[in-house]
Amino acid sequence: VDVAPFDNNDLRMAVKLSVDREQLVKKILLDHGALGNDHPISTANAYHNAEMAQRSYDPDKARFNLKKAGMEGVTLDLSTSDAAFAGAVDAALLRNDSAAKAGLNINVVREPKDGYWSNVWNVQSFSTSYWGGRPTQDQMYSTAYLSTADWNDTRFLNTSFDKVLLEARAELDQNKRKEMYRDMALMVRDTGGLILPMFNDFVDGVANNVGGWSADPNAELMNNKAPIKCWIKDA
């Protein structure tokens, strides 16, 4: 958000509104996922705000925001690679199709897989990426949205957000804490640079003779702990 033209929030909102989220969940995740709402907290987290209005595909509003930003007909380069996540290139092409209906042109730049996470992610101003889950909102926000975070890949620098984040860590009133996390989600959703159209499900196959298995929403294979927590039952 600190690099033109993305330093204009009207443009950022136009990009967010030009995403056909339902199409991405259906065609990229094959319905194994859920709609995203431009903040990084899924229903797996304790303070997820399910009552928050779901942002939907609205090419007319996107076009209005483009005009408000003075950027009608703008072309944006979107760097992507299958290294970002499985289906990332196809997702970017679908993004181009849906954005075109709003008068927004997205030029899909296919980057090499090799070196993507060092040369493109957190370097290019507009790129695709994938984040694994975090056990708590505080960890997710502290890792990627706190102004001083090393992995603040959207350059979200908001002193009000930082203040609420630090206060929420020490808040013992659970209802008040939930509202604080809702306020943070709204700040990221409505003023940040994150475009989060979908959350993927983890699909694992487990044989009947495997013991110790339990679901973990943070990553596949019990958040990659299955090899050390599971065992083969006696025949």
GROMACS .gro file of C-alpha atoms in nm:
model
  235
    1VAL     CA    1   0.000   0.000   0.000
    2ASP     CA    2   0.302   0.231  -0.001
    3VAL     CA    3   0.373   0.195  -0.374
    4ALA     CA    4   0.178   0.373  -0.648
    5PRO     CA    5  -0.085   0.312  -0.771
    6PHE     CA    6  -0.174   0.092  -0.473
    7ASP     CA    7  -0.126   0.380  -0.230
    8ASN     CA    8  -0.476   0.489  -0.339
    9ASN     CA    9  -0.740   0.310  -0.127
   10ASP     CA   10  -1.011   0.369  -0.388
   11LEU     CA   11  -0.803   0.166  -0.634
   12ARG     CA   12  -0.746  -0.104  -0.373
   13MET     CA   13  -1.120  -0.120  -0.308
   14ALA     CA   14  -1.188  -0.147  -0.681
   15VAL     CA   15  -0.951  -0.444  -0.701
   16LYS     CA   16  -1.119  -0.612  -0.404
   17LEU     CA   17  -1.468  -0.562  -0.546
   18SER     CA   18  -1.362  -0.700  -0.884
   19VAL     CA   19  -1.289  -1.047  -0.742
   20ASP     CA   20  -1.543  -1.320  -0.815
   21ARG     CA   21  -1.477  -1.516  -0.496
   22GLU     CA   22  -1.742  -1.780  -0.554
   23GLN     CA   23  -1.592  -1.862  -0.893
   24LEU     CA   24  -1.245  -1.903  -0.739
   25VAL     CA   25  -1.371  -2.135  -0.464
   26LYS     CA   26  -1.560  -2.341  -0.719
   27LYS     CA   27  -1.298  -2.361  -0.994
   28ILE     CA   28  -0.966  -2.338  -0.809
   29LEU     CA   29  -1.052  -2.512  -0.480
   30LEU     CA   30  -1.315  -2.739  -0.639
   31ASP     CA   31  -1.551  -2.632  -0.358
   32HIS     CA   32  -1.305  -2.754  -0.092
   33GLY     CA   33  -1.293  -2.417   0.082
   34ALA     CA   34  -1.479  -2.107   0.192
   35LEU     CA   35  -1.512  -1.746   0.084
   36GLY     CA   36  -1.254  -1.498   0.213
   37ASN     CA   37  -1.339  -1.146   0.326
   38ASP     CA   38  -1.008  -0.960   0.276
   39HIS     CA   39  -0.882  -1.024   0.626
   40PRO     CA   40  -0.674  -1.326   0.731
   41ILE     CA   41  -0.896  -1.474   1.004
   42SER     CA   42  -1.093  -1.788   0.917
   43THR     CA   43  -1.370  -1.963   1.108
   44ALA     CA   44  -1.101  -2.184   1.266
   45ASN     CA   45  -1.007  -1.893   1.495
   46ALA     CA   46  -1.188  -1.836   1.822
   47TYR     CA   47  -1.271  -1.470   1.762
   48HIS     CA   48  -1.378  -1.498   1.399
   49ASN     CA   49  -1.649  -1.241   1.329
   50ALA     CA   50  -1.907  -1.437   1.135
   51GLU     CA   51  -2.154  -1.148   1.156
   52MET     CA   52  -1.933  -0.924   0.944
   53ALA     CA   53  -2.084  -0.855   0.601
   54GLN     CA   54  -1.932  -1.072   0.330
   55ARG     CA   55  -1.769  -0.874   0.050
   56SER     CA   56  -1.900  -0.991  -0.286
   57TYR     CA   57  -1.825  -0.947  -0.654
   58ASP     CA   58  -1.963  -0.610  -0.763
   59PRO     CA   59  -1.820  -0.485  -1.096
   60ASP     CA   60  -2.038  -0.172  -1.088
   61LYS     CA   61  -1.905  -0.061  -0.749
   62ALA     CA   62  -1.554  -0.155  -0.861
   63ARG     CA   63  -1.594   0.065  -1.168
   64PHE     CA   64  -1.723   0.349  -0.946
   65ASN     CA   65  -1.414   0.324  -0.724
   66LEU     CA   66  -1.186   0.317  -1.028
   67LYS     CA   67  -1.345   0.638  -1.150
   68LYS     CA   68  -1.318   0.790  -0.802
   69ALA     CA   69  -0.947   0.704  -0.802
   70GLY     CA   70  -0.908   0.859  -1.146
   71MET     CA   71  -0.774   0.531  -1.283
   72GLU     CA   72  -1.033   0.415  -1.535
   73GLY     CA   73  -0.872   0.179  -1.784
   74VAL     CA   74  -0.565   0.124  -1.567
   75THR     CA   75  -0.359  -0.192  -1.625
   76LEU     CA   76  -0.207  -0.367  -1.322
   77ASP     CA   77   0.072  -0.625  -1.346
   78LEU     CA   78  -0.003  -0.927  -1.125
   79SER     CA   79   0.300  -1.149  -1.066
   80THR     CA   80   0.217  -1.512  -1.007
   81SER     CA   81   0.349  -1.866  -1.021
   82ASP     CA   82   0.233  -2.213  -0.926
   83ALA     CA   83   0.496  -2.182  -0.653
   84ALA     CA   84   0.258  -1.939  -0.478
   85PHE     CA   85  -0.010  -2.209  -0.439
   86ALA     CA   86  -0.156  -2.487  -0.650
   87GLY     CA   87  -0.369  -2.321  -0.917
   88ALA     CA   88  -0.232  -1.971  -0.863
   89VAL     CA   89  -0.179  -1.901  -1.234
   90ASP     CA   90  -0.530  -2.018  -1.321
   91ALA     CA   91  -0.665  -1.808  -1.034
   92ALA     CA   92  -0.485  -1.501  -1.168
   93LEU     CA   93  -0.633  -1.557  -1.515
   94LEU     CA   94  -0.981  -1.586  -1.365
   95ARG     CA   95  -0.911  -1.265  -1.174
   96ASN     CA   96  -0.835  -1.096  -1.504
   97ASP     CA   97  -1.167  -1.210  -1.651
   98SER     CA   98  -1.378  -1.088  -1.360
   99ALA     CA   99  -1.186  -0.761  -1.329
  100ALA     CA  100  -1.229  -0.683  -1.699
  101LYS     CA  101  -1.605  -0.655  -1.645
  102ALA     CA  102  -1.531  -0.370  -1.404
  103GLY     CA  103  -1.305  -0.190  -1.650
  104LEU     CA  104  -0.992  -0.305  -1.469
  105ASN     CA  105  -0.716  -0.466  -1.672
  106ILE     CA  106  -0.490  -0.718  -1.500
  107ASN     CA  107  -0.180  -0.827  -1.686
  108VAL     CA  108  -0.083  -1.171  -1.553
  109VAL     CA  109   0.296  -1.198  -1.529
  110ARG     CA  110   0.400  -1.562  -1.493
  111GLU     CA  111   0.713  -1.577  -1.281
  112PRO     CA  112   0.955  -1.875  -1.249
  113LYS     CA  113   0.891  -2.113  -0.963
  114ASP     CA  114   1.257  -2.103  -0.870
  115GLY     CA  115   1.319  -1.807  -0.641
  116TYR     CA  116   0.954  -1.697  -0.628
  117TRP     CA  117   0.951  -1.651  -0.249
  118SER     CA  118   1.273  -1.448  -0.252
  119ASN     CA  119   1.241  -1.252  -0.578
  120VAL     CA  120   0.866  -1.190  -0.610
  121TRP     CA  121   0.677  -1.231  -0.283
  122ASN     CA  122   0.736  -0.936  -0.050
  123VAL     CA  123   0.924  -0.766  -0.338
  124GLN     CA  124   0.676  -0.703  -0.621
  125SER     CA  125   0.394  -0.461  -0.545
  126PHE     CA  126   0.115  -0.697  -0.664
  127SER     CA  127   0.159  -1.072  -0.642
  128THR     CA  128  -0.015  -1.393  -0.542
  129SER     CA  129   0.079  -1.576  -0.222
  130TYR     CA  130  -0.041  -1.834   0.024
  131TRP     CA  131  -0.040  -1.820   0.403
  132GLY     CA  132  -0.072  -2.111   0.641
  133GLY     CA  133  -0.296  -2.079   0.943
  134ARG     CA  134  -0.189  -1.950   1.282
  135PRO     CA  135  -0.332  -2.075   1.615
  136THR     CA  136  -0.442  -1.727   1.728
  137GLN     CA  137  -0.540  -1.395   1.575
  138ASP     CA  138  -0.262  -1.225   1.769
  139GLN     CA  139  -0.001  -1.445   1.604
  140MET     CA  140  -0.143  -1.389   1.255
  141TYR     CA  141  -0.169  -1.014   1.294
  142SER     CA  142   0.167  -0.982   1.471
  143THR     CA  143   0.339  -1.181   1.197
  144ALA     CA  144   0.207  -0.994   0.896
  145TYR     CA  145   0.012  -0.678   0.988
  146LEU     CA  146   0.191  -0.512   1.278
  147SER     CA  147   0.380  -0.214   1.134
  148THR     CA  148   0.716  -0.350   1.249
  149ALA     CA  149   0.658  -0.710   1.129
  150ASP     CA  150   0.928  -0.846   0.895
  151TRP     CA  151   0.666  -1.031   0.690
  152ASN     CA  152   0.431  -0.737   0.652
  153ASP     CA  153   0.398  -0.814   0.282
  154THR     CA  154   0.122  -0.559   0.214
  155ARG     CA  155   0.314  -0.282   0.395
  156PHE     CA  156   0.011  -0.226   0.617
  157LEU     CA  157   0.132   0.054   0.844
  158ASN     CA  158  -0.149   0.163   1.074
  159THR     CA  159  -0.074   0.303   1.421
  160SER     CA  160  -0.437   0.263   1.531
  161PHE     CA  161  -0.424  -0.105   1.437
  162ASP     CA  162  -0.094  -0.151   1.623
  163LYS     CA  163  -0.242   0.007   1.936
  164VAL     CA  164  -0.551  -0.216   1.938
  165LEU     CA  165  -0.343  -0.526   1.866
  166LEU     CA  166  -0.118  -0.469   2.166
  167GLU     CA  167  -0.412  -0.385   2.392
  168ALA     CA  168  -0.602  -0.699   2.287
  169ARG     CA  169  -0.319  -0.921   2.412
  170ALA     CA  170  -0.387  -0.810   2.770
  171GLU     CA  171  -0.768  -0.781   2.753
  172LEU     CA  172  -0.937  -1.034   2.983
  173ASP     CA  173  -1.297  -0.942   2.899
  174GLN     CA  174  -1.368  -1.191   2.618
  175ASN     CA  175  -1.656  -0.993   2.467
  176LYS     CA  176  -1.448  -0.676   2.459
  177ARG     CA  177  -1.155  -0.869   2.315
  178LYS     CA  178  -1.374  -1.008   2.038
  179GLU     CA  179  -1.482  -0.655   1.947
  180MET     CA  180  -1.120  -0.544   1.937
  181TYR     CA  181  -1.037  -0.825   1.694
  182ARG     CA  182  -1.340  -0.726   1.487
  183ASP     CA  183  -1.212  -0.368   1.471
  184MET     CA  184  -0.873  -0.498   1.354
  185ALA     CA  185  -1.033  -0.715   1.086
  186LEU     CA  186  -1.232  -0.419   0.955
  187MET     CA  187  -0.919  -0.202   0.938
  188VAL     CA  188  -0.738  -0.466   0.734
  189ARG     CA  189  -1.040  -0.541   0.516
  190ASP     CA  190  -1.133  -0.180   0.436
  191THR     CA  191  -0.799   0.002   0.427
  192GLY     CA  192  -0.533  -0.266   0.379
  193GLY     CA  193  -0.370  -0.417   0.073
  194LEU     CA  194  -0.473  -0.777   0.135
  195ILE     CA  195  -0.708  -0.933  -0.120
  196LEU     CA  196  -0.812  -1.262   0.036
  197PRO     CA  197  -1.077  -1.430  -0.180
  198MET     CA  198  -1.076  -1.779  -0.029
  199PHE     CA  199  -0.969  -2.016   0.245
  200ASN     CA  200  -0.880  -2.368   0.141
  201ASP     CA  201  -0.978  -2.683   0.325
  202PHE     CA  202  -0.718  -2.946   0.406
  203VAL     CA  203  -0.821  -3.281   0.262
  204ASP     CA  204  -0.640  -3.571   0.432
  205GLY     CA  205  -0.687  -3.943   0.384
  206VAL     CA  206  -0.646  -4.152   0.699
  207ALA     CA  207  -0.653  -4.531   0.712
  208ASN     CA  208  -0.857  -4.710   0.980
  209ASN     CA  209  -0.542  -4.854   1.139
  210VAL     CA  210  -0.384  -4.512   1.205
  211GLY     CA  211  -0.401  -4.405   1.568
  212GLY     CA  212  -0.361  -4.059   1.721
  213TRP     CA  213  -0.514  -3.866   1.432
  214SER     CA  214  -0.691  -3.537   1.505
  215ALA     CA  215  -0.789  -3.251   1.275
  216ASP     CA  216  -0.580  -2.932   1.281
  217PRO     CA  217  -0.701  -2.631   1.078
  218ASN     CA  218  -0.357  -2.467   1.060
  219ALA     CA  219  -0.204  -2.695   0.797
  220GLU     CA  220  -0.233  -3.033   0.634
  221LEU     CA  221  -0.128  -3.355   0.810
  222MET     CA  222  -0.222  -3.227   1.156
  223ASN     CA  223  -0.023  -2.908   1.097
  224ASN     CA  224   0.260  -3.137   0.976
  225LYS     CA  225   0.276  -3.314   1.312
  226ALA     CA  226   0.116  -3.642   1.200
  227PRO     CA  227   0.452  -3.821   1.153
  228ILE     CA  228   0.540  -3.768   1.519
  229LYS     CA  229   0.193  -3.797   1.675
  230CYS     CA  230   0.039  -4.087   1.486
  231TRP     CA  231   0.107  -4.458   1.493
  232ILE     CA  232  -0.003  -4.781   1.326
  233LYS     CA  233  -0.246  -4.981   1.537
  234ASP     CA  234  -0.197  -5.351   1.589
  235ALA     CA  235  -0.354  -5.564   1.317
   0.00000   0.00000   0.00000
